[in-house]
Amino acid sequence: MADIIDIEAWLNDAKERLLNQFGQNLLFLGLQGSYNRGEATAQSDIDLVVILENLDFSDLRAYRGIICKMPHNDKACGFISGKNELLNWSKSDLFQFFYETRPILGDLSKIISPPSSDDTKTAFKTGAETVYHAAVHSFLHAAEPAADLRSIYKMLFFVLQAKFFIEHGRYLSSKNELLGLLNGPDKEILLDSMAEIPQKTPDEIDCLYEKVIKWASENITGAHRL
């Protein structure tokens, strides 16, 4: 599609600019998100991961200057950190980060170790709690509940990834790959997330919220069985 960015060319350009600026201080460059999963649309962001040996505010200024000069800079987002900050990050919060990130430069496993089984279970339960809270809050208070539901489904996909990893020891990055191996309520909720929400009526939107809240509740209360 003409609207899809040539992501490999964009990444090569970004790598060259970042190396020119940071040199050996640049430990890792990676890609996350829909471009990494092969699911990008014209609206997709470019989720870049940048890890520096040491990161101070002047580095952030320099990084911002580089991104501002990149083509499609309005699509650029992601995560930048110093090595020590990442080493001291909560391990349960690094599950999706560790397995989702495709290396462009460097090796993430040489900076941080994989999350443990307990870390992954914590990530799953915390994610289900976040989905539950977000869905209840949005259903009650959102001005545009359909728009909020898209964001909730994005969070829910990450929770499904963690749950599948706990049960089967495999990280599946794409929705279609995960869909083919799920069953029951997990498969149904992922199918709902992949449907066209704008075509739903208000009553159908309410039904989707009900299903999300029920799914999150059952996974919060049943997390100890995983």
C-alpha positions as a Markdown table, in Angstrom:
| # | Residue | x | y | z |
|---|---|---|---|---|
| 1 | Met | 0.0 | 0.0 | 0.0 |
| 2 | Ala | 1.3 | 3.5 | -0.9 |
| 3 | Asp | 0.4 | 4.8 | 2.6 |
| 4 | Ile | 2.5 | 2.3 | 4.4 |
| 5 | Ile | 6.0 | 3.6 | 5.2 |
| 6 | Asp | 9.0 | 1.6 | 3.9 |
| 7 | Ile | 9.9 | 0.7 | 7.4 |
| 8 | Glu | 13.3 | -0.9 | 6.6 |
| 9 | Ala | 14.5 | 2.1 | 4.8 |
| 10 | Trp | 13.3 | 4.4 | 7.6 |
| 11 | Leu | 15.0 | 2.3 | 10.2 |
| 12 | Asn | 18.3 | 2.3 | 8.3 |
| 13 | Asp | 18.1 | 6.0 | 8.0 |
| 14 | Ala | 17.4 | 6.3 | 11.8 |
| 15 | Lys | 20.2 | 4.0 | 12.7 |
| 16 | Glu | 22.8 | 6.0 | 10.6 |
| 17 | Arg | 21.7 | 9.3 | 12.2 |
| 18 | Leu | 21.7 | 7.9 | 15.7 |
| 19 | Leu | 25.1 | 6.3 | 15.3 |
| 20 | Asn | 26.5 | 9.6 | 14.0 |
| 21 | Gln | 25.1 | 11.4 | 17.0 |
| 22 | Phe | 25.7 | 8.9 | 19.9 |
| 23 | Gly | 28.4 | 6.5 | 18.6 |
| 24 | Gln | 29.3 | 3.8 | 21.2 |
| 25 | Asn | 26.9 | 5.3 | 23.6 |
| 26 | Leu | 24.1 | 3.7 | 21.5 |
| 27 | Leu | 23.8 | 0.2 | 22.9 |
| 28 | Phe | 20.5 | -0.9 | 21.3 |
| 29 | Leu | 18.1 | 0.1 | 18.6 |
| 30 | Gly | 14.9 | -1.9 | 18.1 |
| 31 | Leu | 11.4 | -1.8 | 16.7 |
| 32 | Gln | 8.1 | -2.7 | 18.4 |
| 33 | Gly | 4.4 | -2.3 | 17.5 |
| 34 | Ser | 2.4 | -3.0 | 14.4 |
| 35 | Tyr | 5.3 | -2.4 | 12.0 |
| 36 | Asn | 7.2 | -5.1 | 13.8 |
| 37 | Arg | 4.2 | -7.5 | 13.7 |
| 38 | Gly | 3.5 | -6.9 | 10.0 |
| 39 | Glu | 0.1 | -5.4 | 10.9 |
| 40 | Ala | 0.8 | -1.7 | 10.1 |
| 41 | Thr | -1.8 | 0.5 | 8.5 |
| 42 | Ala | -1.6 | 4.1 | 7.2 |
| 43 | Gln | -2.4 | 5.3 | 10.8 |
| 44 | Ser | 0.2 | 3.2 | 12.5 |
| 45 | Asp | 3.0 | 4.7 | 14.6 |
| 46 | Ile | 6.7 | 3.8 | 14.4 |
| 47 | Asp | 7.5 | 2.4 | 17.8 |
| 48 | Leu | 11.3 | 2.8 | 18.1 |
| 49 | Val | 13.3 | 1.5 | 21.1 |
| 50 | Val | 16.6 | 3.3 | 21.9 |
| 51 | Ile | 18.9 | 2.3 | 24.8 |
| 52 | Leu | 22.0 | 4.4 | 25.6 |
| 53 | Glu | 24.8 | 3.5 | 27.9 |
| 54 | Asn | 24.2 | 6.8 | 29.7 |
| 55 | Leu | 21.2 | 9.1 | 29.1 |
| 56 | Asp | 21.1 | 12.7 | 30.2 |
| 57 | Phe | 18.8 | 15.5 | 29.2 |
| 58 | Ser | 21.2 | 16.8 | 26.5 |
| 59 | Asp | 20.9 | 13.3 | 24.9 |
| 60 | Leu | 17.1 | 13.7 | 24.9 |
| 61 | Arg | 17.4 | 17.1 | 23.2 |
| 62 | Ala | 19.7 | 15.6 | 20.5 |
| 63 | Tyr | 17.4 | 12.6 | 20.0 |
| 64 | Arg | 14.4 | 14.9 | 19.6 |
| 65 | Gly | 16.4 | 16.9 | 17.0 |
| 66 | Ile | 17.2 | 13.8 | 15.0 |
| 67 | Ile | 13.6 | 12.6 | 15.0 |
| 68 | Cys | 12.3 | 16.0 | 14.0 |
| 69 | Lys | 14.4 | 15.8 | 10.8 |
| 70 | Met | 13.3 | 12.3 | 9.9 |
| 71 | Pro | 10.7 | 11.7 | 7.2 |
| 72 | His | 7.3 | 10.8 | 8.7 |
| 73 | Asn | 8.4 | 12.2 | 12.1 |
| 74 | Asp | 4.8 | 12.6 | 13.1 |
| 75 | Lys | 4.6 | 8.8 | 13.3 |
| 76 | Ala | 7.6 | 8.3 | 15.4 |
| 77 | Cys | 7.2 | 7.4 | 19.1 |
| 78 | Gly | 8.4 | 4.6 | 21.3 |
| 79 | Phe | 10.9 | 4.3 | 24.2 |
| 80 | Ile | 14.3 | 5.7 | 25.0 |
| 81 | Ser | 16.2 | 4.9 | 28.2 |
| 82 | Gly | 19.6 | 4.7 | 29.8 |
| 83 | Lys | 21.0 | 1.3 | 30.5 |
| 84 | Asn | 20.9 | 1.6 | 34.3 |
| 85 | Glu | 17.3 | 2.8 | 34.3 |
| 86 | Leu | 16.3 | -0.3 | 32.3 |
| 87 | Leu | 18.4 | -2.6 | 34.5 |
| 88 | Asn | 16.4 | -1.4 | 37.5 |
| 89 | Trp | 13.0 | -1.4 | 35.8 |
| 90 | Ser | 10.3 | -3.7 | 37.3 |
| 91 | Lys | 10.8 | -7.0 | 35.6 |
| 92 | Ser | 7.1 | -7.8 | 35.3 |
| 93 | Asp | 6.7 | -4.6 | 33.3 |
| 94 | Leu | 9.4 | -5.8 | 30.8 |
| 95 | Phe | 7.6 | -9.0 | 29.6 |
| 96 | Gln | 6.1 | -7.6 | 26.4 |
| 97 | Phe | 9.0 | -5.2 | 26.0 |
| 98 | Phe | 11.6 | -8.0 | 26.0 |
| 99 | Tyr | 9.8 | -10.4 | 23.7 |
| 100 | Glu | 8.1 | -7.8 | 21.4 |
| 101 | Thr | 11.3 | -5.8 | 20.4 |
| 102 | Arg | 13.0 | -6.7 | 17.2 |
| 103 | Pro | 16.7 | -5.8 | 17.2 |
| 104 | Ile | 18.0 | -3.4 | 14.6 |
| 105 | Leu | 21.3 | -2.8 | 16.3 |
| 106 | Gly | 22.7 | -4.6 | 19.4 |
| 107 | Asp | 21.3 | -7.4 | 21.5 |
| 108 | Leu | 18.7 | -6.6 | 24.2 |
| 109 | Ser | 19.4 | -9.9 | 26.0 |
| 110 | Lys | 22.9 | -8.6 | 26.7 |
| 111 | Ile | 21.4 | -5.6 | 28.6 |
| 112 | Ile | 18.5 | -7.2 | 30.5 |
| 113 | Ser | 17.6 | -10.9 | 31.3 |
| 114 | Pro | 14.3 | -12.4 | 30.2 |
| 115 | Pro | 11.4 | -12.0 | 32.7 |
| 116 | Ser | 11.0 | -15.0 | 35.0 |
| 117 | Ser | 7.9 | -17.1 | 35.2 |
| 118 | Asp | 6.7 | -15.2 | 38.2 |
| 119 | Asp | 7.4 | -11.9 | 36.4 |
| 120 | Thr | 5.3 | -13.0 | 33.5 |
| 121 | Lys | 2.4 | -14.1 | 35.8 |
| 122 | Thr | 2.5 | -10.7 | 37.5 |
| 123 | Ala | 2.5 | -9.0 | 34.1 |
| 124 | Phe | -0.6 | -11.0 | 33.1 |
| 125 | Lys | -2.5 | -10.3 | 36.3 |
| 126 | Thr | -1.6 | -6.6 | 36.3 |
| 127 | Gly | -2.6 | -6.4 | 32.7 |
| 128 | Ala | -6.0 | -8.0 | 33.3 |
| 129 | Glu | -6.6 | -5.6 | 36.2 |
| 130 | Thr | -5.7 | -2.6 | 34.0 |
| 131 | Val | -8.1 | -3.8 | 31.3 |
| 132 | Tyr | -10.9 | -4.2 | 33.9 |
| 133 | His | -10.3 | -0.8 | 35.4 |
| 134 | Ala | -10.1 | 0.9 | 32.0 |
| 135 | Ala | -13.2 | -0.8 | 30.6 |
| 136 | Val | -15.3 | 0.1 | 33.6 |
| 137 | His | -14.1 | 3.7 | 33.7 |
| 138 | Ser | -14.6 | 4.2 | 30.0 |
| 139 | Phe | -18.1 | 2.6 | 29.9 |
| 140 | Leu | -19.2 | 4.9 | 32.7 |
| 141 | His | -17.4 | 8.2 | 31.8 |
| 142 | Ala | -16.0 | 8.2 | 28.2 |
| 143 | Ala | -17.3 | 10.8 | 25.8 |
| 144 | Glu | -16.5 | 8.4 | 22.9 |
| 145 | Pro | -16.7 | 4.9 | 24.3 |
| 146 | Ala | -16.1 | 3.3 | 20.9 |
| 147 | Ala | -12.7 | 5.1 | 20.6 |
| 148 | Asp | -11.7 | 4.1 | 24.1 |
| 149 | Leu | -12.6 | 0.5 | 23.3 |
| 150 | Arg | -9.9 | 0.4 | 20.6 |
| 151 | Ser | -7.3 | 1.3 | 23.2 |
| 152 | Ile | -8.6 | -1.2 | 25.7 |
| 153 | Tyr | -8.5 | -4.0 | 23.0 |
| 154 | Lys | -4.8 | -3.1 | 22.4 |
| 155 | Met | -4.1 | -3.6 | 26.1 |
| 156 | Leu | -6.1 | -6.8 | 26.1 |
| 157 | Phe | -4.0 | -8.3 | 23.2 |
| 158 | Phe | -0.9 | -7.9 | 25.3 |
| 159 | Val | -2.6 | -9.7 | 28.2 |
| 160 | Leu | -3.6 | -12.5 | 25.9 |
| 161 | Gln | 0.1 | -12.8 | 24.7 |
| 162 | Ala | 1.2 | -13.1 | 28.4 |
| 163 | Lys | -1.5 | -15.7 | 29.2 |
| 164 | Phe | -0.5 | -17.8 | 26.2 |
| 165 | Phe | 3.1 | -17.6 | 27.1 |
| 166 | Ile | 2.4 | -18.8 | 30.6 |
| 167 | Glu | 0.4 | -21.7 | 29.4 |
| 168 | His | 2.5 | -22.7 | 26.4 |
| 169 | Gly | 5.9 | -21.1 | 26.8 |
| 170 | Arg | 5.7 | -19.4 | 23.4 |
| 171 | Tyr | 5.5 | -15.7 | 22.6 |
| 172 | Leu | 3.3 | -15.0 | 19.6 |
| 173 | Ser | 3.7 | -11.5 | 18.2 |
| 174 | Ser | 0.8 | -11.3 | 15.7 |
| 175 | Lys | -2.9 | -11.3 | 16.3 |
| 176 | Asn | -3.6 | -13.8 | 13.5 |
| 177 | Glu | -1.0 | -16.2 | 14.8 |
| 178 | Leu | -2.4 | -16.0 | 18.3 |
| 179 | Leu | -6.0 | -16.3 | 17.0 |
| 180 | Gly | -5.3 | -19.6 | 15.3 |
| 181 | Leu | -4.2 | -21.2 | 18.6 |
| 182 | Leu | -6.7 | -19.8 | 21.0 |
| 183 | Asn | -10.1 | -21.2 | 21.9 |
| 184 | Gly | -13.2 | -20.4 | 24.0 |
| 185 | Pro | -13.6 | -16.9 | 25.5 |
| 186 | Asp | -10.0 | -15.9 | 24.7 |
| 187 | Lys | -10.5 | -16.5 | 21.0 |
| 188 | Glu | -13.9 | -14.8 | 21.1 |
| 189 | Ile | -12.5 | -11.7 | 22.8 |
| 190 | Leu | -9.6 | -11.5 | 20.3 |
| 191 | Leu | -12.0 | -11.8 | 17.4 |
| 192 | Asp | -14.1 | -8.9 | 18.9 |
| 193 | Ser | -10.9 | -6.8 | 19.1 |
| 194 | Met | -10.2 | -7.3 | 15.4 |
| 195 | Ala | -13.7 | -6.3 | 14.2 |
| 196 | Glu | -14.6 | -2.8 | 12.8 |
| 197 | Ile | -15.8 | -1.0 | 15.9 |
| 198 | Pro | -17.1 | 2.2 | 14.0 |
| 199 | Gln | -19.8 | 0.0 | 12.4 |
| 200 | Lys | -21.3 | -1.0 | 15.8 |
| 201 | Thr | -24.5 | 0.5 | 17.2 |
| 202 | Pro | -24.5 | 1.9 | 20.8 |
| 203 | Asp | -26.1 | -1.2 | 22.1 |
| 204 | Glu | -23.5 | -3.4 | 20.4 |
| 205 | Ile | -20.7 | -1.2 | 21.9 |
| 206 | Asp | -22.3 | -1.8 | 25.3 |
| 207 | Cys | -22.3 | -5.5 | 24.7 |
| 208 | Leu | -18.6 | -5.4 | 23.8 |
| 209 | Tyr | -17.9 | -3.6 | 27.0 |
| 210 | Glu | -19.8 | -6.2 | 29.0 |
| 211 | Lys | -17.8 | -9.0 | 27.4 |
| 212 | Val | -14.5 | -7.2 | 28.0 |
| 213 | Ile | -15.3 | -6.6 | 31.7 |
| 214 | Lys | -16.5 | -10.2 | 32.2 |
| 215 | Trp | -13.4 | -11.6 | 30.5 |
| 216 | Ala | -11.1 | -9.4 | 32.6 |
| 217 | Ser | -12.9 | -10.2 | 35.8 |
| 218 | Glu | -12.6 | -14.0 | 35.2 |
| 219 | Asn | -8.9 | -13.7 | 34.4 |
| 220 | Ile | -8.2 | -11.6 | 37.5 |
| 221 | Thr | -10.0 | -14.0 | 39.8 |
| 222 | Gly | -8.6 | -17.1 | 38.0 |
| 223 | Ala | -5.0 | -15.9 | 37.6 |
| 224 | His | -3.8 | -18.0 | 40.5 |
| 225 | Arg | -4.6 | -21.2 | 38.5 |
| 226 | Leu | -2.1 | -20.4 | 35.8 |
